[in-house]
CSV table of C-alpha atoms and ligand atoms in Angstrom, one decimal:
chain,number,residue,atom,x,y,z
F,1,MET,CA,-45.4,-62.4,-12.5
F,2,GLU,CA,-46.7,-60.7,-9.2
F,3,THR,CA,-47.8,-57.1,-9.8
F,4,ALA,CA,-45.3,-56.1,-7.1
F,5,TYR,CA,-41.8,-57.1,-6.2
F,6,GLN,CA,-39.5,-56.4,-4.2
F,7,GLN,CA,-36.1,-56.6,-6.6
F,8,CYS,CA,-32.2,-56.7,-5.1
F,9,LEU,CA,-30.6,-53.2,-6.9
F,10,ASN,CA,-27.4,-55.6,-7.7
F,11,PRO,CA,-27.2,-56.2,-11.6
F,12,ASP,CA,-25.4,-59.2,-11.1
F,13,CYS,CA,-28.0,-60.6,-8.2
F,14,SER,CA,-31.1,-59.4,-9.4
F,15,ALA,CA,-33.4,-62.0,-7.3
F,16,THR,CA,-36.5,-61.1,-6.6
F,17,PHE,CA,-38.7,-61.4,-3.1
F,18,SER,CA,-42.4,-60.9,-2.9
F,19,VAL,CA,-43.8,-58.3,-1.4
F,20,SER,CA,-45.1,-60.1,1.1
F,21,GLN,CA,-41.6,-60.6,2.8
F,22,VAL,CA,-40.4,-58.7,5.7
F,23,LEU,CA,-36.5,-57.7,4.7
F,24,THR,CA,-33.9,-55.1,5.5
F,25,ALA,CA,-31.8,-55.8,2.4
F,26,CYS,CA,-31.4,-58.1,-0.1
F,27,ASP,CA,-30.4,-61.7,1.6
F,28,GLN,CA,-28.9,-63.4,-1.3
F,29,CYS,CA,-26.2,-60.8,-1.2
F,30,GLY,CA,-27.4,-57.4,1.0
F,31,SER,CA,-27.7,-55.2,-1.5
F,32,LEU,CA,-30.4,-52.3,-1.5
F,33,LEU,CA,-33.4,-53.6,-2.7
F,34,ASP,CA,-36.4,-52.1,-5.1
F,35,ILE,CA,-40.1,-52.3,-5.4
F,36,ALA,CA,-40.7,-53.1,-9.3
F,37,TYR,CA,-43.7,-53.3,-11.3
F,38,ASP,CA,-45.8,-55.6,-13.8
F,39,TRP,CA,-46.6,-52.4,-15.4
F,40,ASP,CA,-48.7,-54.4,-18.4
F,41,SER,CA,-50.6,-56.1,-15.3
F,42,ILE,CA,-52.1,-52.3,-14.0
F,43,ALA,CA,-54.3,-49.8,-14.8
F,44,VAL,CA,-52.3,-46.9,-15.0
F,45,PRO,CA,-54.0,-43.9,-16.4
F,46,ARG,CA,-53.2,-43.1,-19.9
F,47,SER,CA,-51.8,-39.4,-18.5
F,48,LEU,CA,-51.1,-37.8,-15.6
F,49,ALA,CA,-54.3,-35.2,-15.8
F,50,GLU,CA,-56.7,-38.3,-14.9
F,51,PHE,CA,-55.2,-38.4,-11.6
F,52,GLU,CA,-56.0,-34.8,-10.6
F,53,SER,CA,-59.8,-35.6,-11.4
F,54,ARG,CA,-59.6,-37.8,-8.4
F,55,TRP,CA,-60.0,-34.2,-6.3
F,56,ALA,CA,-63.7,-34.4,-7.5
F,57,GLU,CA,-63.8,-37.3,-4.8
F,58,ARG,CA,-61.9,-36.3,-2.1
F,59,LEU,CA,-64.2,-37.2,0.8
F,60,ASN,CA,-62.9,-40.8,-0.3
F,61,PRO,CA,-59.4,-40.8,2.2
F,62,LEU,CA,-57.7,-42.1,-0.5
F,63,ASN,CA,-58.2,-40.0,-2.9
F,64,PHE,CA,-57.7,-37.1,-0.7
F,65,SER,CA,-54.1,-38.7,0.1
F,66,GLY,CA,-51.6,-36.4,-2.1
F,67,VAL,CA,-50.2,-40.0,-1.8
F,68,TRP,CA,-52.6,-42.3,-2.9
F,69,ARG,CA,-54.4,-40.3,-5.3
F,70,PHE,CA,-51.0,-41.7,-7.4
F,71,ARG,CA,-52.2,-45.2,-5.9
F,72,GLU,CA,-51.6,-46.8,-9.4
F,73,LEU,CA,-48.1,-45.8,-9.6
F,74,LEU,CA,-47.2,-47.4,-6.0
F,75,GLY,CA,-49.7,-50.5,-6.7
F,76,PHE,CA,-48.4,-52.6,-4.1
F,77,ALA,CA,-50.9,-53.1,-1.4
F,78,PRO,CA,-54.5,-53.7,-1.6
F,79,GLU,CA,-56.7,-50.9,-1.1
F,80,SER,CA,-58.0,-51.8,2.0
F,81,GLN,CA,-54.8,-52.2,3.8
F,82,ILE,CA,-53.7,-48.8,2.8
F,83,VAL,CA,-52.4,-46.7,6.2
F,84,THR,CA,-53.3,-42.7,5.5
F,85,ILE,CA,-53.8,-39.4,7.4
F,86,GLY,CA,-54.1,-37.1,4.5
F,87,GLU,CA,-50.1,-36.9,4.1
F,88,GLY,CA,-49.7,-34.8,1.2
F,89,GLN,CA,-51.9,-31.6,1.1
F,90,THR,CA,-48.6,-29.7,0.0
F,91,LEU,CA,-48.0,-26.6,-1.8
F,92,LEU,CA,-46.3,-25.7,-4.8
F,93,GLN,CA,-45.7,-21.6,-4.3
F,94,ARG,CA,-44.2,-19.4,-7.4
F,95,ASN,CA,-41.6,-17.0,-5.6
F,96,ASP,CA,-40.4,-14.5,-7.4
F,97,GLN,CA,-39.0,-12.5,-4.7
F,98,LEU,CA,-36.6,-15.2,-4.2
F,99,ALA,CA,-35.8,-15.9,-8.1
F,100,ALA,CA,-34.9,-11.7,-8.6
F,101,HIS,CA,-32.5,-13.0,-5.5
F,102,CYS,CA,-30.9,-15.5,-7.3
F,103,GLY,CA,-31.1,-13.2,-10.4
F,104,MET,CA,-33.8,-15.5,-12.4
F,105,THR,CA,-36.6,-14.2,-14.5
F,106,ALA,CA,-39.9,-14.3,-12.2
F,107,GLY,CA,-42.0,-17.2,-12.9
F,108,SER,CA,-38.8,-19.9,-13.2
F,109,LEU,CA,-38.5,-20.1,-9.2
F,110,PHE,CA,-41.0,-22.7,-7.3
F,111,LEU,CA,-40.9,-23.8,-3.9
F,112,GLN,CA,-42.0,-27.6,-2.9
F,113,TYR,CA,-44.0,-26.8,0.6
F,114,GLU,CA,-43.1,-30.5,2.3
F,115,GLY,CA,-43.4,-28.9,5.5
F,116,LEU,CA,-47.3,-28.7,5.2
F,117,ASN,CA,-47.5,-32.5,5.9
F,118,PRO,CA,-49.1,-33.7,9.1
F,119,SER,CA,-46.0,-34.4,11.1
F,120,GLY,CA,-44.2,-31.2,9.3
F,121,SER,CA,-42.2,-32.6,7.3
F,122,PHE,CA,-41.8,-35.0,3.6
F,123,LYS,CA,-41.5,-37.9,5.7
F,124,ASP,CA,-44.8,-38.5,6.1
F,125,ASN,CA,-45.4,-39.4,2.1
F,126,GLY,CA,-42.5,-42.2,2.5
F,127,MET,CA,-44.2,-43.3,6.1
F,128,THR,CA,-47.9,-43.9,4.7
F,129,ALA,CA,-46.5,-46.3,2.6
F,130,ALA,CA,-44.3,-48.1,4.8
F,131,SER,CA,-47.3,-48.2,8.2
F,132,THR,CA,-49.1,-49.8,5.0
F,133,HIS,CA,-46.5,-52.5,4.4
F,134,ALA,CA,-46.1,-52.7,8.0
F,135,ARG,CA,-49.6,-53.4,8.4
F,136,MET,CA,-50.3,-56.3,5.3
F,137,THR,CA,-47.2,-58.1,7.0
F,138,GLY,CA,-48.8,-58.0,10.4
F,139,ALA,CA,-46.3,-56.2,12.0
F,140,SER,CA,-47.1,-55.0,15.7
F,141,MET,CA,-43.3,-53.4,16.1
F,142,THR,CA,-42.3,-50.6,14.3
F,143,ALA,CA,-39.1,-48.8,14.9
F,144,CYS,CA,-36.5,-46.3,13.1
F,145,ALA,CA,-33.4,-44.3,13.7
F,146,SER,CA,-33.5,-40.8,13.1
F,147,THR,CA,-32.1,-37.3,13.4
F,148,GLY,CA,-35.4,-36.3,14.4
F,149,ASN,CA,-38.2,-36.1,11.3
F,150,THR,CA,-38.3,-39.8,10.3
F,151,SER,CA,-39.1,-40.1,14.5
F,152,ALA,CA,-42.0,-37.8,14.8
F,153,SER,CA,-43.6,-39.0,11.1
F,154,LEU,CA,-43.3,-42.8,12.3
F,155,ALA,CA,-45.0,-41.7,15.8
F,156,VAL,CA,-47.7,-39.8,14.2
F,157,TYR,CA,-48.9,-43.1,12.1
F,158,ALA,CA,-48.4,-45.4,14.4
F,159,ALA,CA,-50.5,-43.3,17.1
F,160,VAL,CA,-53.0,-42.5,14.8
F,161,SER,CA,-53.5,-45.8,13.1
F,162,GLY,CA,-53.4,-47.8,16.7
F,163,LEU,CA,-51.8,-50.5,14.3
F,164,PHE,CA,-48.4,-51.0,15.7
F,165,ARG,CA,-45.8,-50.0,18.4
F,166,CYS,CA,-43.3,-47.4,17.5
F,167,ILE,CA,-40.0,-47.4,18.6
F,168,VAL,CA,-37.7,-44.5,18.2
F,169,PHE,CA,-33.3,-44.7,18.5
F,170,ILE,CA,-31.9,-41.5,18.9
F,171,GLY,CA,-28.2,-40.7,18.7
F,172,SER,CA,-26.6,-38.3,21.8
F,173,GLY,CA,-26.1,-35.3,19.1
F,174,ARG,CA,-28.1,-32.8,17.7
F,175,ILE,CA,-31.3,-33.3,17.3
F,176,ALA,CA,-34.3,-30.3,17.2
F,177,PHE,CA,-36.6,-30.2,20.0
F,178,GLY,CA,-39.3,-29.5,17.7
F,179,LYS,CA,-39.0,-33.2,16.4
F,180,LEU,CA,-38.1,-34.9,19.5
F,181,SER,CA,-40.9,-33.5,21.2
F,182,GLN,CA,-43.3,-35.4,18.4
F,183,ALA,CA,-41.8,-38.3,19.4
F,184,LEU,CA,-42.4,-38.0,22.8
F,185,ASP,CA,-45.7,-36.5,22.1
F,186,TYR,CA,-47.3,-39.1,19.9
F,187,GLY,CA,-46.0,-42.1,22.6
F,188,ALA,CA,-43.1,-43.6,20.6
F,189,ARG,CA,-40.6,-45.5,23.2
F,190,THR,CA,-37.5,-43.6,22.6
F,191,ILE,CA,-34.1,-44.9,23.6
F,192,GLN,CA,-31.5,-42.5,22.8
F,193,ILE,CA,-28.0,-44.3,22.6
F,194,ARG,CA,-24.6,-43.3,23.3
F,195,GLY,CA,-23.7,-42.3,19.4
F,196,ASP,CA,-24.4,-40.5,16.5
F,197,PHE,CA,-27.0,-41.1,13.9
F,198,ASP,CA,-25.0,-43.3,12.1
F,199,ASP,CA,-24.1,-45.3,15.0
F,200,ALA,CA,-28.1,-45.8,15.9
F,201,LEU,CA,-29.3,-46.7,12.4
F,202,ALA,CA,-26.7,-49.1,12.4
F,203,ARG,CA,-27.5,-50.4,15.6
F,204,VAL,CA,-31.2,-50.7,14.7
F,205,ARG,CA,-30.8,-52.1,11.6
F,206,GLU,CA,-29.6,-54.9,12.8
F,207,LEU,CA,-32.1,-55.4,15.6
F,208,CYS,CA,-34.9,-55.2,12.9
F,209,ARG,CA,-32.8,-57.9,11.3
F,210,GLN,CA,-32.6,-60.6,14.3
F,211,HIS,CA,-35.7,-59.6,15.8
F,212,PRO,CA,-40.0,-59.2,14.7
F,213,ILE,CA,-39.0,-55.4,15.0
F,214,TYR,CA,-40.1,-53.6,11.5
F,215,LEU,CA,-37.8,-51.2,9.8
F,216,CYS,CA,-39.3,-47.6,9.3
F,217,ASN,CA,-35.5,-46.0,7.9
F,218,SER,CA,-34.9,-44.7,4.5
F,219,VAL,CA,-33.4,-48.4,3.5
F,220,ASN,CA,-37.3,-49.6,3.8
F,221,PRO,CA,-38.1,-49.8,-0.2
F,222,PHE,CA,-41.7,-49.3,0.5
F,223,ARG,CA,-41.1,-45.6,2.3
F,224,LEU,CA,-39.7,-44.8,-0.9
F,225,GLU,CA,-42.2,-45.7,-3.1
F,226,GLY,CA,-44.7,-43.0,-1.2
F,227,GLN,CA,-41.8,-40.1,-1.7
F,228,LYS,CA,-42.0,-41.0,-5.6
F,229,THR,CA,-45.2,-38.2,-5.3
F,230,ILE,CA,-43.4,-35.3,-3.9
F,231,MET,CA,-42.5,-35.4,-8.1
F,232,LEU,CA,-45.9,-36.2,-9.2
F,233,ARG,CA,-47.3,-33.4,-7.2
F,234,VAL,CA,-44.7,-31.0,-7.9
F,235,LEU,CA,-45.7,-31.6,-12.4
F,236,GLU,CA,-49.6,-31.4,-10.7
F,237,GLY,CA,-48.6,-27.7,-9.6
F,238,LEU,CA,-47.2,-27.1,-12.6
F,239,GLY,CA,-49.7,-28.1,-14.7
F,240,TRP,CA,-48.1,-31.1,-15.5
F,241,GLN,CA,-45.1,-29.5,-17.2
F,242,VAL,CA,-41.8,-30.8,-16.2
F,243,PRO,CA,-39.2,-28.8,-15.1
F,244,ASP,CA,-36.1,-27.8,-15.5
F,245,TRP,CA,-34.0,-28.7,-12.3
F,246,ILE,CA,-35.7,-30.5,-8.8
F,247,ILE,CA,-33.3,-29.0,-6.0
F,248,VAL,CA,-33.3,-30.9,-3.2
F,249,PRO,CA,-31.0,-31.6,0.0
F,250,GLY,CA,-29.4,-34.8,0.9
F,251,GLY,CA,-28.7,-36.7,3.9
F,252,ASN,CA,-29.4,-40.4,3.7
F,253,LEU,CA,-30.9,-39.6,0.1
F,254,GLY,CA,-33.8,-41.3,0.1
F,255,ASN,CA,-35.6,-38.6,-1.0
F,256,CYS,CA,-33.2,-37.9,-4.3
F,257,SER,CA,-33.5,-41.6,-5.1
F,258,ALA,CA,-37.4,-41.9,-5.2
F,259,PHE,CA,-37.2,-38.6,-7.0
F,260,GLY,CA,-35.2,-40.6,-9.7
F,261,LYS,CA,-37.4,-43.5,-9.5
F,262,ALA,CA,-40.7,-41.4,-9.7
F,263,PHE,CA,-39.2,-40.0,-13.1
F,264,SER,CA,-37.4,-42.9,-14.6
F,265,GLU,CA,-40.7,-44.8,-14.2
F,266,LEU,CA,-43.1,-41.7,-15.8
F,267,HIS,CA,-40.5,-41.7,-18.5
F,268,ALA,CA,-41.0,-45.6,-19.2
F,269,LEU,CA,-44.8,-45.5,-19.0
F,270,SER,CA,-44.4,-42.3,-21.4
F,271,LEU,CA,-46.7,-40.3,-18.6
F,272,ILE,CA,-43.9,-37.5,-19.3
F,273,ASP,CA,-41.3,-36.9,-22.4
F,274,ARG,CA,-38.5,-35.6,-20.4
F,275,ILE,CA,-36.8,-36.1,-17.5
F,276,PRO,CA,-36.1,-33.1,-15.3
F,277,ARG,CA,-32.0,-32.3,-14.3
F,278,LEU,CA,-31.5,-33.0,-10.5
F,279,ALA,CA,-29.4,-31.2,-8.0
F,280,VAL,CA,-28.4,-33.2,-4.5
F,281,ILE,CA,-27.3,-30.7,-2.0
F,282,ASN,CA,-25.3,-31.6,0.9
F,283,ALA,CA,-24.3,-30.1,3.9
F,284,ALA,CA,-20.2,-29.3,4.0
F,285,GLY,CA,-20.1,-31.0,7.5
F,286,ALA,CA,-21.9,-34.4,6.1
F,287,GLU,CA,-20.5,-34.4,2.4
F,288,THR,CA,-20.0,-37.6,1.5
F,289,LEU,CA,-21.9,-37.8,-1.7
F,290,SER,CA,-20.6,-34.5,-3.1
F,291,SER,CA,-16.8,-36.1,-2.3
F,292,PHE,CA,-17.7,-39.1,-4.0
F,293,TRP,CA,-19.6,-37.5,-6.9
F,294,ASN,CA,-17.3,-34.6,-7.4
F,295,ASN,CA,-13.5,-35.7,-6.0
F,296,ASP,CA,-13.9,-39.6,-6.6
F,297,SER,CA,-16.3,-39.7,-10.0
F,298,LEU,CA,-17.9,-42.5,-8.4
F,299,ARG,CA,-20.4,-43.1,-10.9
F,300,TRP,CA,-23.8,-45.7,-11.2
F,301,GLN,CA,-21.9,-47.4,-13.6
F,302,SER,CA,-25.2,-49.8,-15.0
F,303,GLY,CA,-25.8,-50.9,-11.2
F,304,ARG,CA,-21.7,-51.4,-10.9
F,305,PRO,CA,-20.4,-48.6,-9.3
F,306,ASP,CA,-16.7,-49.0,-7.6
F,307,ALA,CA,-17.7,-51.1,-4.4
F,308,ALA,CA,-14.1,-51.2,-3.3
F,309,ALA,CA,-13.7,-47.2,-4.1
F,310,ILE,CA,-17.0,-46.7,-1.4
F,311,ALA,CA,-16.0,-49.4,0.7
F,312,GLN,CA,-12.1,-48.2,1.3
F,313,ARG,CA,-13.6,-44.1,2.0
F,314,PHE,CA,-15.8,-45.4,4.5
F,315,GLN,CA,-12.9,-47.6,6.2
F,316,GLU,CA,-11.1,-44.4,6.1
F,317,MET,CA,-13.7,-42.5,7.7
F,318,ASP,CA,-14.2,-45.1,10.5
F,319,THR,CA,-10.3,-45.0,10.8
F,320,ARG,CA,-10.0,-41.5,11.5
F,321,ASN,CA,-13.4,-41.5,13.3
F,322,GLU,CA,-14.9,-38.6,11.1
F,323,ARG,CA,-18.1,-37.5,12.1
F,324,ALA,CA,-20.9,-35.5,10.7
F,325,SER,CA,-21.2,-32.1,11.6
F,326,THR,CA,-24.2,-29.2,10.2
F,327,LEU,CA,-26.2,-27.4,12.1
F,328,ALA,CA,-28.8,-28.6,9.1
F,329,SER,CA,-29.5,-31.3,11.8
F,330,ALA,CA,-31.6,-33.4,9.5
F,331,ILE,CA,-28.7,-34.4,7.0
F,332,GLU,CA,-26.0,-34.4,9.6
F,333,ILE,CA,-25.3,-38.0,8.3
F,334,ASN,CA,-22.0,-39.2,6.8
F,335,ARG,CA,-22.6,-42.8,5.8
F,336,PRO,CA,-26.1,-42.5,3.5
F,337,VAL,CA,-27.5,-45.8,3.3
F,338,ASN,CA,-29.1,-44.8,0.1
F,339,LEU,CA,-26.0,-43.9,-1.6
F,340,ILE,CA,-26.5,-45.9,-4.7
F,341,LYS,CA,-29.7,-45.6,-5.4
F,342,ALA,CA,-28.8,-41.6,-5.2
F,343,LEU,CA,-26.0,-42.4,-7.6
F,344,ARG,CA,-28.8,-44.2,-10.0
F,345,ALA,CA,-30.8,-41.0,-9.8
F,346,LEU,CA,-28.5,-38.8,-10.5
F,347,ASP,CA,-27.9,-40.8,-13.7
F,348,THR,CA,-31.3,-41.0,-14.6
F,349,CYS,CA,-31.8,-37.0,-13.9
F,350,ASP,CA,-28.2,-35.8,-15.4
F,351,GLY,CA,-27.4,-34.8,-11.9
F,352,VAL,CA,-25.3,-32.9,-9.9
F,353,VAL,CA,-24.1,-32.6,-6.7
F,354,ARG,CA,-23.1,-29.6,-4.2
F,355,SER,CA,-22.1,-29.1,-1.0
F,356,VAL,CA,-22.9,-25.7,1.0
F,357,SER,CA,-22.0,-24.0,4.4
F,358,ASP,CA,-23.6,-24.0,7.5
F,359,GLN,CA,-23.5,-19.8,7.0
F,360,GLN,CA,-24.9,-20.0,3.8
F,361,ILE,CA,-27.9,-23.0,4.8
F,362,VAL,CA,-28.6,-20.1,7.9
F,363,ASP,CA,-29.0,-17.3,5.7
F,364,CYS,CA,-31.4,-19.0,2.9
F,365,ARG,CA,-33.2,-20.3,5.6
F,366,ALA,CA,-33.7,-16.8,6.9
F,367,ARG,CA,-34.2,-15.4,3.2
F,368,ILE,CA,-36.6,-18.1,1.9
F,369,ALA,CA,-38.5,-17.6,5.7
F,370,ALA,CA,-38.7,-13.8,4.8
F,371,SER,CA,-40.0,-14.5,1.5
F,372,GLY,CA,-43.1,-15.6,3.5
F,373,PHE,CA,-42.7,-19.9,4.1
F,374,GLY,CA,-40.8,-20.8,6.7
F,375,CYS,CA,-39.0,-24.3,7.3
F,376,GLU,CA,-35.7,-26.1,8.6
F,377,PRO,CA,-32.4,-25.5,8.0
F,378,ALA,CA,-31.4,-28.5,6.0
F,379,SER,CA,-34.6,-27.2,3.6
F,380,GLY,CA,-32.4,-24.0,3.1
F,381,ALA,CA,-29.6,-25.7,1.7
F,382,SER,CA,-31.9,-26.5,-1.6
F,383,LEU,CA,-31.9,-22.8,-2.3
F,384,ALA,CA,-28.2,-22.3,-1.0
F,385,GLY,CA,-27.3,-24.2,-3.6
F,386,LEU,CA,-29.3,-22.7,-6.0
F,387,LEU,CA,-27.5,-19.7,-5.6
F,388,GLN,CA,-24.4,-21.9,-6.0
F,389,LEU,CA,-25.3,-23.6,-9.7
F,390,ARG,CA,-26.7,-19.6,-10.7
F,391,ASN,CA,-22.8,-18.7,-10.2
F,392,GLU,CA,-21.3,-21.5,-11.7
F,393,GLY,CA,-23.4,-20.8,-14.3
F,394,VAL,CA,-25.0,-24.4,-14.7
F,395,ILE,CA,-28.2,-23.5,-14.2
F,396,GLY,CA,-29.7,-20.4,-16.3
F,397,LYS,CA,-31.4,-17.5,-15.4
F,398,SER,CA,-34.6,-19.2,-17.1
F,399,ASP,CA,-34.6,-22.4,-16.4
F,400,ARG,CA,-37.6,-23.5,-14.4
F,401,VAL,CA,-36.6,-24.5,-11.0
F,402,VAL,CA,-38.2,-26.4,-8.4
F,403,CYS,CA,-36.4,-26.1,-4.5
F,404,ILE,CA,-37.9,-29.0,-2.0
F,405,LEU,CA,-38.8,-27.2,0.9
F,406,THR,CA,-38.6,-30.4,3.1
F,407,GLY,CA,-39.2,-29.5,6.8
F,408,HIS,CA,-41.5,-27.2,8.5
F,409,GLU,CA,-39.8,-23.9,10.3
F,410,LEU,CA,-40.7,-24.9,13.9
F,411,LYS,CA,-39.3,-28.0,14.1
F,412,ASP,CA,-36.2,-25.9,15.6
F,413,PRO,CA,-37.1,-22.7,16.6
F,414,ASP,CA,-33.6,-22.5,18.4
F,415,LEU,CA,-31.8,-22.0,15.7
F,416,THR,CA,-34.0,-19.6,14.7
F,417,MET,CA,-34.1,-17.7,17.3
F,418,ALA,CA,-30.8,-17.9,17.8
F,419,TYR,CA,-30.3,-16.4,14.0
F,420,HIS,CA,-32.6,-13.2,14.9
F,421,SER,CA,-30.9,-12.6,18.6
F,422,ALA,CA,-29.2,-9.1,18.6
F,423,ASP,CA,-27.7,-10.3,21.9
F,424,PRO,CA,-25.5,-13.2,21.5
F,425,HIS,CA,-25.8,-14.3,25.1
F,426,LEU,CA,-29.8,-13.9,25.2
F,427,HIS,CA,-30.8,-15.9,28.1
F,428,GLY,CA,-27.4,-16.1,29.8
F,429,LYS,CA,-25.9,-18.4,26.8
F,430,LYS,CA,-24.4,-17.5,23.7
F,431,LEU,CA,-27.1,-18.5,21.3
F,432,ILE,CA,-25.3,-18.0,17.7
F,433,PRO,CA,-23.6,-21.3,17.1
F,434,ALA,CA,-20.5,-22.1,15.7
F,435,GLY,CA,-20.3,-22.6,12.2
F,436,VAL,CA,-21.9,-18.9,11.6
F,437,HIS,CA,-20.5,-15.7,11.8
F,438,GLU,CA,-23.0,-12.9,10.6
F,439,THR,CA,-26.0,-12.9,10.8
F,440,PRO,CA,-27.4,-10.6,7.7
F,441,LEU,CA,-31.4,-10.9,7.9
F,442,ALA,CA,-31.7,-11.0,11.6
F,443,ASN,CA,-34.3,-9.4,12.9
F,444,PRO,CA,-34.3,-9.0,16.4
F,445,PRO,CA,-37.1,-7.7,19.0
F,446,VAL,CA,-36.8,-4.3,19.7
F,447,VAL,CA,-36.8,-3.3,23.5
F,448,VAL,CA,-38.6,-0.2,24.8
F,449,ASP,CA,-40.0,1.3,27.3
F,450,ASN,CA,-44.1,0.9,28.1
F,451,ASP,CA,-44.2,4.1,26.5
F,452,GLU,CA,-46.4,6.2,24.4
F,453,GLN,CA,-43.3,8.3,22.8
F,454,ALA,CA,-40.4,5.1,23.2
F,455,ILE,CA,-42.5,3.0,20.8
F,456,LEU,CA,-43.2,6.0,18.1
F,457,GLN,CA,-39.4,7.1,18.2
F,458,ALA,CA,-38.7,2.6,17.8
F,459,LEU,CA,-41.4,3.0,14.8
F,460,GLY,CA,-39.3,5.7,13.2
F,461,LEU,CA,-42.9,7.4,13.4
F,462,ILE,CA,-41.5,10.8,15.3
A,501,PLP,C1,-34.9,-36.6,6.2
A,501,PLP,C2,-34.9,-35.0,5.4
A,501,PLP,C3,-34.1,-35.1,4.9
A,501,PLP,C4,-32.8,-35.6,3.9
A,501,PLP,O1,-33.7,-36.3,3.2
A,501,PLP,P1,-32.9,-37.7,2.9
A,501,PLP,O2,-34.0,-38.8,2.2
A,501,PLP,O3,-32.6,-38.6,4.1
A,501,PLP,O4,-32.0,-37.6,2.2
A,501,PLP,C5,-33.9,-33.4,4.4
A,501,PLP,N1,-34.7,-32.6,5.2
A,501,PLP,C6,-35.2,-32.8,6.1
A,501,PLP,C7,-36.5,-31.7,6.8
A,501,PLP,C8,-35.4,-33.9,6.3
A,501,PLP,O5,-36.3,-34.1,7.1
A,502,ZN,ZN1,-29.2,-59.9,-4.3
C-alpha cells in the first residue's frame, strides 16, 4: 500500500487512486475523493506537543509554515516538492468582551483569526497543499472558480512560486473588490462569466476534466488536507486542550469538512481523547445545508446519505432558478460541492447547522471589529451563529468555544463603510445594502469646520 492515496468517498465503490493522478472526482462513480493514509507506515509524533517544538527551528520554511509544521498528518508529498509561502501564522485570541456579549463566562470564547494569512483568508492553508500537489504532478496551468478568496490565494501561490499559470473564473454577481483586486494584481488571468458562482464552478470543473488544467477548488481533496491544520493550531493555541465547540461559516463546505476529518484522524491516532462539537453557520440567503440538515433530516448514514433527496432538491432549485443571495459573498453558494463530506463532519463531531440573516451577520462583524479584530462579513456569521445557539441553550455559558474568523476585514471595505456611514447617500449612491435595516454599531465620521471650538465641541470637551 502507498503511504498516501486517493480514495472514493462512496462506500459502495471505495476505489483508490495514486496521489500521482490528477482527478476532480472518482473516475468510477463520480463521487468526491478523500486523501487516506497508511498510518502504520508514517512516523507520526506520539504527542501533539512535539509539533510545537518545531518552532525552535523556524528558519526551516517547513517548520515556519503553520501548515507543514504538522506535515506527518498530511504526508502525501515529498518534502522537496512542498510549496510554502509562510502560511498559517495565525492567532487564537481569547475575547472576554464578546464572551460577555454572548452571556458567557470570561475565558470561554476564543477567535481563531485566519485573516492573517498571506492572502488574507484561511484559503492559503489549503492552497499550499493544492499547489504542492500541482507541482508533484507537473501541472503548468491551474484554475479555480471563486467568490474571491480562493482566486486571491491561488494567484498568490502561482505568482510567488512561478511554477504555473493561474486562471480565475468569477461570476457576474457579488464579488468584494478587495479580493478581485488581489487576483488581478498577482497576475491571474481572470475570466468573468455571465452567471453566478455556482455556474462558474460547474464550468471550471468541466474544463479541468477535459483539458490539462489543474483544479484548485475545494473539490480538490489535497486542499482540504491543508485546511485540517487550522484545527491543529486551534488545539495548539489552547495548550492542546480540546474545546467544546468549533463554529465556522459554511459556503462550499470544504472548511467544515476538513475540520471533521482532522478530528476524526487525531482521535483515531489517539492524539486527542475527545472530539469537539461543530456548528456550521449558513447565511439565510444561501442555506442549502441548513435546510437539508434541519428540514429534511439529511444525514451521513455511514456514507450512504439519501442521494435521491439531494438530487431532487437540486432539481427543484434549478427549476425555480433559485440563486444564493447574501451580503456575505464568500458564502453566497447554493450548491455546496462538499455537501457529503460536510455531513460526515457533522456526524463525526455531533454537529449542528444554523442559518443567520444578513442583518445579524453585519452586526456581528461590526461587533467583532469593535472588540479589536477585523474580519469580513462571512466570518461574522460564526459569532451570529454562536448568539443563536446561546439563545437556544444549545451552547452553555461556560462551554469553551472557538469561532473561526475566516477572512480579513480589508477584503470588503465597501460594506464596512456602508455600515458606518451615517449618510445613506454618501458619494451620491445609497450605501446601506438591501437586507440591512439598521446599523446599531455605526461609527460615522463627524464633519466639523476646521476650527478649534468646533472640534472641541464635537469631542464633547466643551
Ligand atoms: C471560502 C470562505 C468561506 C467558506 O468556506 P467553505 O470552505 O467554502 O465553506 C467562508 N469565509 C471566507 C472568508 C471564505 O473565504
Ligand atoms: Zn467511486
